């Protein structure tokens, strides 16, 4: 409803006010960003998460929550990974990265995801599969990420065969 109202010039200011009230109310109720993710039913969006008009509302809440609760750590990636497998999530991010309006968010999350894989020393065969590197062009985002990951892995986990 708020999303629809924000599209109309005559109701845009009301929509912004409602949006702000939602943020205030969630914070007042002590709702963590993970809870709000579920309240907005983003957990039901499946691989269409980045197409959801409610995703920006959730992102605004994360920013608001961080501002109002600076001592509480909020990791967007951790919340998202609770709802999506690495294979599904990396596919969603690679698809979202092709859309100019979603590219920055997708790139940031993809970088965070690869860093998480590095920290947990995820075996390259899994990363290769999750990024769907098979048959991709040499200059594709997936291929570049995988090549960087493989190089890192070989440097930091030299005793394991890849």
PDB file of C-alpha atoms in Angstrom:
ATOM      1  CA  UNK A   1       0.000   0.000   0.000  1.00  0.00           C
ATOM      2  CA  UNK A   2       2.754   2.455   0.944  1.00  0.00           C
ATOM      3  CA  UNK A   3       4.713   1.454  -2.150  1.00  0.00           C
ATOM      4  CA  UNK A   4       1.696   2.080  -4.396  1.00  0.00           C
ATOM      5  CA  UNK A   5       0.996   5.424  -2.729  1.00  0.00           C
ATOM      6  CA  UNK A   6       4.572   6.580  -3.249  1.00  0.00           C
ATOM      7  CA  UNK A   7       4.137   6.226  -7.021  1.00  0.00           C
ATOM      8  CA  UNK A   8       1.396   8.826  -7.178  1.00  0.00           C
ATOM      9  CA  UNK A   9       2.440  12.494  -6.896  1.00  0.00           C
ATOM     10  CA  UNK A  10      -0.734  13.335  -4.973  1.00  0.00           C
ATOM     11  CA  UNK A  11      -0.061  10.755  -2.264  1.00  0.00           C
ATOM     12  CA  UNK A  12       3.741  10.722  -2.240  1.00  0.00           C
ATOM     13  CA  UNK A  13       4.087  12.844   0.910  1.00  0.00           C
ATOM     14  CA  UNK A  14       1.599  10.640   2.765  1.00  0.00           C
ATOM     15  CA  UNK A  15       3.502   7.547   1.659  1.00  0.00           C
ATOM     16  CA  UNK A  16       6.780   8.997   2.933  1.00  0.00           C
ATOM     17  CA  UNK A  17       5.160   9.805   6.269  1.00  0.00           C
ATOM     18  CA  UNK A  18       3.742   6.278   6.532  1.00  0.00           C
ATOM     19  CA  UNK A  19       7.122   4.834   5.626  1.00  0.00           C
ATOM     20  CA  UNK A  20       8.757   6.879   8.394  1.00  0.00           C
ATOM     21  CA  UNK A  21       6.061   5.805  10.865  1.00  0.00           C
ATOM     22  CA  UNK A  22       6.728   2.164  10.009  1.00  0.00           C
ATOM     23  CA  UNK A  23      10.439   2.597  10.731  1.00  0.00           C
ATOM     24  CA  UNK A  24       9.720   4.360  14.016  1.00  0.00           C
ATOM     25  CA  UNK A  25       7.165   1.749  15.046  1.00  0.00           C
ATOM     26  CA  UNK A  26       9.429  -1.209  14.261  1.00  0.00           C
ATOM     27  CA  UNK A  27      12.258   0.357  16.224  1.00  0.00           C
ATOM     28  CA  UNK A  28       9.962   1.269  19.134  1.00  0.00           C
ATOM     29  CA  UNK A  29       8.750  -2.351  19.230  1.00  0.00           C
ATOM     30  CA  UNK A  30      12.346  -3.552  19.317  1.00  0.00           C
ATOM     31  CA  UNK A  31      12.051  -5.330  15.973  1.00  0.00           C
ATOM     32  CA  UNK A  32      15.416  -6.408  14.639  1.00  0.00           C
ATOM     33  CA  UNK A  33      16.071  -6.132  10.887  1.00  0.00           C
ATOM     34  CA  UNK A  34      15.708  -9.912  10.552  1.00  0.00           C
ATOM     35  CA  UNK A  35      12.225  -9.714  12.048  1.00  0.00           C
ATOM     36  CA  UNK A  36      11.254  -6.864   9.733  1.00  0.00           C
ATOM     37  CA  UNK A  37      12.547  -8.893   6.771  1.00  0.00           C
ATOM     38  CA  UNK A  38       9.968 -11.539   7.688  1.00  0.00           C
ATOM     39  CA  UNK A  39       7.223  -8.994   8.514  1.00  0.00           C
ATOM     40  CA  UNK A  40       7.613  -7.592   5.007  1.00  0.00           C
ATOM     41  CA  UNK A  41       7.398 -11.177   3.708  1.00  0.00           C
ATOM     42  CA  UNK A  42      10.683 -10.739   1.879  1.00  0.00           C
ATOM     43  CA  UNK A  43      11.497 -14.265   2.995  1.00  0.00           C
ATOM     44  CA  UNK A  44       8.707 -15.380   0.622  1.00  0.00           C
ATOM     45  CA  UNK A  45      10.070 -13.428  -2.356  1.00  0.00           C
ATOM     46  CA  UNK A  46      12.315 -16.300  -3.429  1.00  0.00           C
ATOM     47  CA  UNK A  47      14.591 -15.502  -6.325  1.00  0.00           C
ATOM     48  CA  UNK A  48      12.537 -12.340  -6.987  1.00  0.00           C
ATOM     49  CA  UNK A  49      13.838 -10.644  -3.838  1.00  0.00           C
ATOM     50  CA  UNK A  50      15.635  -7.906  -5.764  1.00  0.00           C
ATOM     51  CA  UNK A  51      12.431  -7.182  -7.706  1.00  0.00           C
ATOM     52  CA  UNK A  52      10.409  -6.632  -4.539  1.00  0.00           C
ATOM     53  CA  UNK A  53       9.263  -3.043  -4.018  1.00  0.00           C
ATOM     54  CA  UNK A  54       9.592  -3.676  -0.265  1.00  0.00           C
ATOM     55  CA  UNK A  55      13.334  -4.347  -0.365  1.00  0.00           C
ATOM     56  CA  UNK A  56      14.189  -0.603  -0.209  1.00  0.00           C
ATOM     57  CA  UNK A  57      11.926  -0.252   2.851  1.00  0.00           C
ATOM     58  CA  UNK A  58      13.871  -3.017   4.578  1.00  0.00           C
ATOM     59  CA  UNK A  59      17.168  -1.393   3.609  1.00  0.00           C
ATOM     60  CA  UNK A  60      15.967   1.935   5.003  1.00  0.00           C
ATOM     61  CA  UNK A  61      15.094   0.183   8.231  1.00  0.00           C
ATOM     62  CA  UNK A  62      18.550  -1.373   8.448  1.00  0.00           C
ATOM     63  CA  UNK A  63      20.110   2.092   8.076  1.00  0.00           C
ATOM     64  CA  UNK A  64      17.685   3.543  10.628  1.00  0.00           C
ATOM     65  CA  UNK A  65      18.264   0.640  13.031  1.00  0.00           C
ATOM     66  CA  UNK A  66      22.035   1.057  12.805  1.00  0.00           C
ATOM     67  CA  UNK A  67      21.709   4.771  13.478  1.00  0.00           C
ATOM     68  CA  UNK A  68      19.452   4.281  16.504  1.00  0.00           C
ATOM     69  CA  UNK A  69      21.231   1.191  17.842  1.00  0.00           C
ATOM     70  CA  UNK A  70      24.928   1.761  17.133  1.00  0.00           C
ATOM     71  CA  UNK A  71      26.056  -0.910  19.602  1.00  0.00           C
ATOM     72  CA  UNK A  72      24.056  -3.641  17.884  1.00  0.00           C
ATOM     73  CA  UNK A  73      25.734  -5.164  14.876  1.00  0.00           C
ATOM     74  CA  UNK A  74      23.529  -5.787  11.886  1.00  0.00           C
ATOM     75  CA  UNK A  75      24.821  -7.770   8.968  1.00  0.00           C
ATOM     76  CA  UNK A  76      22.538  -7.690   5.947  1.00  0.00           C
ATOM     77  CA  UNK A  77      24.285 -10.686   4.421  1.00  0.00           C
ATOM     78  CA  UNK A  78      23.788 -12.829   7.527  1.00  0.00           C
ATOM     79  CA  UNK A  79      20.066 -12.111   7.506  1.00  0.00           C
ATOM     80  CA  UNK A  80      19.759 -12.936   3.821  1.00  0.00           C
ATOM     81  CA  UNK A  81      21.797 -16.142   4.122  1.00  0.00           C
ATOM     82  CA  UNK A  82      19.326 -17.427   6.724  1.00  0.00           C
ATOM     83  CA  UNK A  83      16.661 -17.437   4.026  1.00  0.00           C
ATOM     84  CA  UNK A  84      18.576 -18.474   0.912  1.00  0.00           C
ATOM     85  CA  UNK A  85      21.168 -21.131   0.146  1.00  0.00           C
ATOM     86  CA  UNK A  86      24.539 -19.939  -1.140  1.00  0.00           C
ATOM     87  CA  UNK A  87      23.701 -21.388  -4.572  1.00  0.00           C
ATOM     88  CA  UNK A  88      20.355 -19.578  -4.789  1.00  0.00           C
ATOM     89  CA  UNK A  89      21.666 -16.367  -3.279  1.00  0.00           C
ATOM     90  CA  UNK A  90      24.724 -16.125  -5.533  1.00  0.00           C
ATOM     91  CA  UNK A  91      22.496 -16.757  -8.578  1.00  0.00           C
ATOM     92  CA  UNK A  92      20.139 -13.975  -7.445  1.00  0.00           C
ATOM     93  CA  UNK A  93      23.048 -11.586  -6.924  1.00  0.00           C
ATOM     94  CA  UNK A  94      24.604 -12.327 -10.312  1.00  0.00           C
ATOM     95  CA  UNK A  95      21.238 -11.692 -11.985  1.00  0.00           C
ATOM     96  CA  UNK A  96      20.626  -8.500  -9.984  1.00  0.00           C
ATOM     97  CA  UNK A  97      24.079  -7.230 -10.906  1.00  0.00           C
ATOM     98  CA  UNK A  98      22.971  -7.059 -14.561  1.00  0.00           C
ATOM     99  CA  UNK A  99      20.304  -4.466 -13.693  1.00  0.00           C
ATOM    100  CA  UNK A 100      21.762  -0.954 -13.399  1.00  0.00           C
ATOM    101  CA  UNK A 101      19.498   0.117 -10.516  1.00  0.00           C
ATOM    102  CA  UNK A 102      20.432  -2.981  -8.495  1.00  0.00           C
ATOM    103  CA  UNK A 103      24.080  -3.339  -9.505  1.00  0.00           C
ATOM    104  CA  UNK A 104      25.648  -1.500  -6.544  1.00  0.00           C
ATOM    105  CA  UNK A 105      23.691  -3.431  -3.914  1.00  0.00           C
ATOM    106  CA  UNK A 106      24.253  -6.767  -5.664  1.00  0.00           C
ATOM    107  CA  UNK A 107      27.988  -6.102  -6.070  1.00  0.00           C
ATOM    108  CA  UNK A 108      28.394  -5.191  -2.397  1.00  0.00           C
ATOM    109  CA  UNK A 109      26.508  -8.271  -1.235  1.00  0.00           C
ATOM    110  CA  UNK A 110      28.368 -10.512  -3.673  1.00  0.00           C
ATOM    111  CA  UNK A 111      31.701  -9.184  -2.404  1.00  0.00           C
ATOM    112  CA  UNK A 112      30.572  -9.824   1.179  1.00  0.00           C
ATOM    113  CA  UNK A 113      29.468 -13.333   0.246  1.00  0.00           C
ATOM    114  CA  UNK A 114      32.818 -14.164  -1.357  1.00  0.00           C
ATOM    115  CA  UNK A 115      34.646 -12.754   1.684  1.00  0.00           C
ATOM    116  CA  UNK A 116      32.493 -15.000   3.877  1.00  0.00           C
ATOM    117  CA  UNK A 117      33.436 -17.998   1.709  1.00  0.00           C
ATOM    118  CA  UNK A 118      37.093 -17.033   2.032  1.00  0.00           C
ATOM    119  CA  UNK A 119      36.849 -16.733   5.803  1.00  0.00           C
ATOM    120  CA  UNK A 120      35.299 -20.177   6.060  1.00  0.00           C
ATOM    121  CA  UNK A 121      37.749 -21.628   3.510  1.00  0.00           C
ATOM    122  CA  UNK A 122      34.921 -22.996   1.379  1.00  0.00           C
ATOM    123  CA  UNK A 123      36.293 -25.460  -1.156  1.00  0.00           C
ATOM    124  CA  UNK A 124      36.596 -24.014  -4.678  1.00  0.00           C
ATOM    125  CA  UNK A 125      34.453 -26.743  -6.251  1.00  0.00           C
ATOM    126  CA  UNK A 126      31.467 -25.501  -4.230  1.00  0.00           C
ATOM    127  CA  UNK A 127      32.135 -21.875  -5.163  1.00  0.00           C
ATOM    128  CA  UNK A 128      32.497 -22.901  -8.827  1.00  0.00           C
ATOM    129  CA  UNK A 129      29.122 -24.613  -8.654  1.00  0.00           C
ATOM    130  CA  UNK A 130      27.384 -21.801  -6.752  1.00  0.00           C
ATOM    131  CA  UNK A 131      28.642 -19.144  -9.156  1.00  0.00           C
ATOM    132  CA  UNK A 132      27.677 -21.330 -12.138  1.00  0.00           C
ATOM    133  CA  UNK A 133      31.016 -20.675 -13.796  1.00  0.00           C
ATOM    134  CA  UNK A 134      30.688 -23.590 -16.251  1.00  0.00           C
ATOM    135  CA  UNK A 135      30.288 -22.202 -19.761  1.00  0.00           C
ATOM    136  CA  UNK A 136      30.590 -18.535 -18.804  1.00  0.00           C
ATOM    137  CA  UNK A 137      32.667 -16.080 -20.782  1.00  0.00           C
ATOM    138  CA  UNK A 138      36.198 -15.351 -19.608  1.00  0.00           C
ATOM    139  CA  UNK A 139      35.206 -11.782 -18.739  1.00  0.00           C
ATOM    140  CA  UNK A 140      32.002 -12.637 -16.838  1.00  0.00           C
ATOM    141  CA  UNK A 141      31.505 -11.460 -13.274  1.00  0.00           C
ATOM    142  CA  UNK A 142      31.119 -15.054 -12.085  1.00  0.00           C
ATOM    143  CA  UNK A 143      34.350 -16.152 -13.766  1.00  0.00           C
ATOM    144  CA  UNK A 144      36.258 -13.167 -12.346  1.00  0.00           C
ATOM    145  CA  UNK A 145      34.983 -13.819  -8.833  1.00  0.00           C
ATOM    146  CA  UNK A 146      35.806 -17.493  -9.069  1.00  0.00           C
ATOM    147  CA  UNK A 147      39.312 -16.874 -10.416  1.00  0.00           C
ATOM    148  CA  UNK A 148      39.995 -14.412  -7.579  1.00  0.00           C
ATOM    149  CA  UNK A 149      38.599 -16.843  -5.048  1.00  0.00           C
ATOM    150  CA  UNK A 150      40.692 -19.724  -6.393  1.00  0.00           C
ATOM    151  CA  UNK A 151      43.864 -17.616  -6.261  1.00  0.00           C
ATOM    152  CA  UNK A 152      43.114 -16.605  -2.665  1.00  0.00           C
ATOM    153  CA  UNK A 153      42.315 -20.188  -1.704  1.00  0.00           C
ATOM    154  CA  UNK A 154      45.535 -21.564  -3.173  1.00  0.00           C
ATOM    155  CA  UNK A 155      47.566 -18.922  -1.303  1.00  0.00           C
ATOM    156  CA  UNK A 156      45.867 -19.408   2.057  1.00  0.00           C
ATOM    157  CA  UNK A 157      45.018 -23.094   2.034  1.00  0.00           C
ATOM    158  CA  UNK A 158      48.025 -24.536   0.195  1.00  0.00           C
ATOM    159  CA  UNK A 159      47.806 -28.033   1.655  1.00  0.00           C
ATOM    160  CA  UNK A 160      44.397 -28.814   0.190  1.00  0.00           C
ATOM    161  CA  UNK A 161      43.956 -30.024  -3.385  1.00  0.00           C
ATOM    162  CA  UNK A 162      41.560 -27.897  -5.439  1.00  0.00           C
TER     163      UNK A 162
END
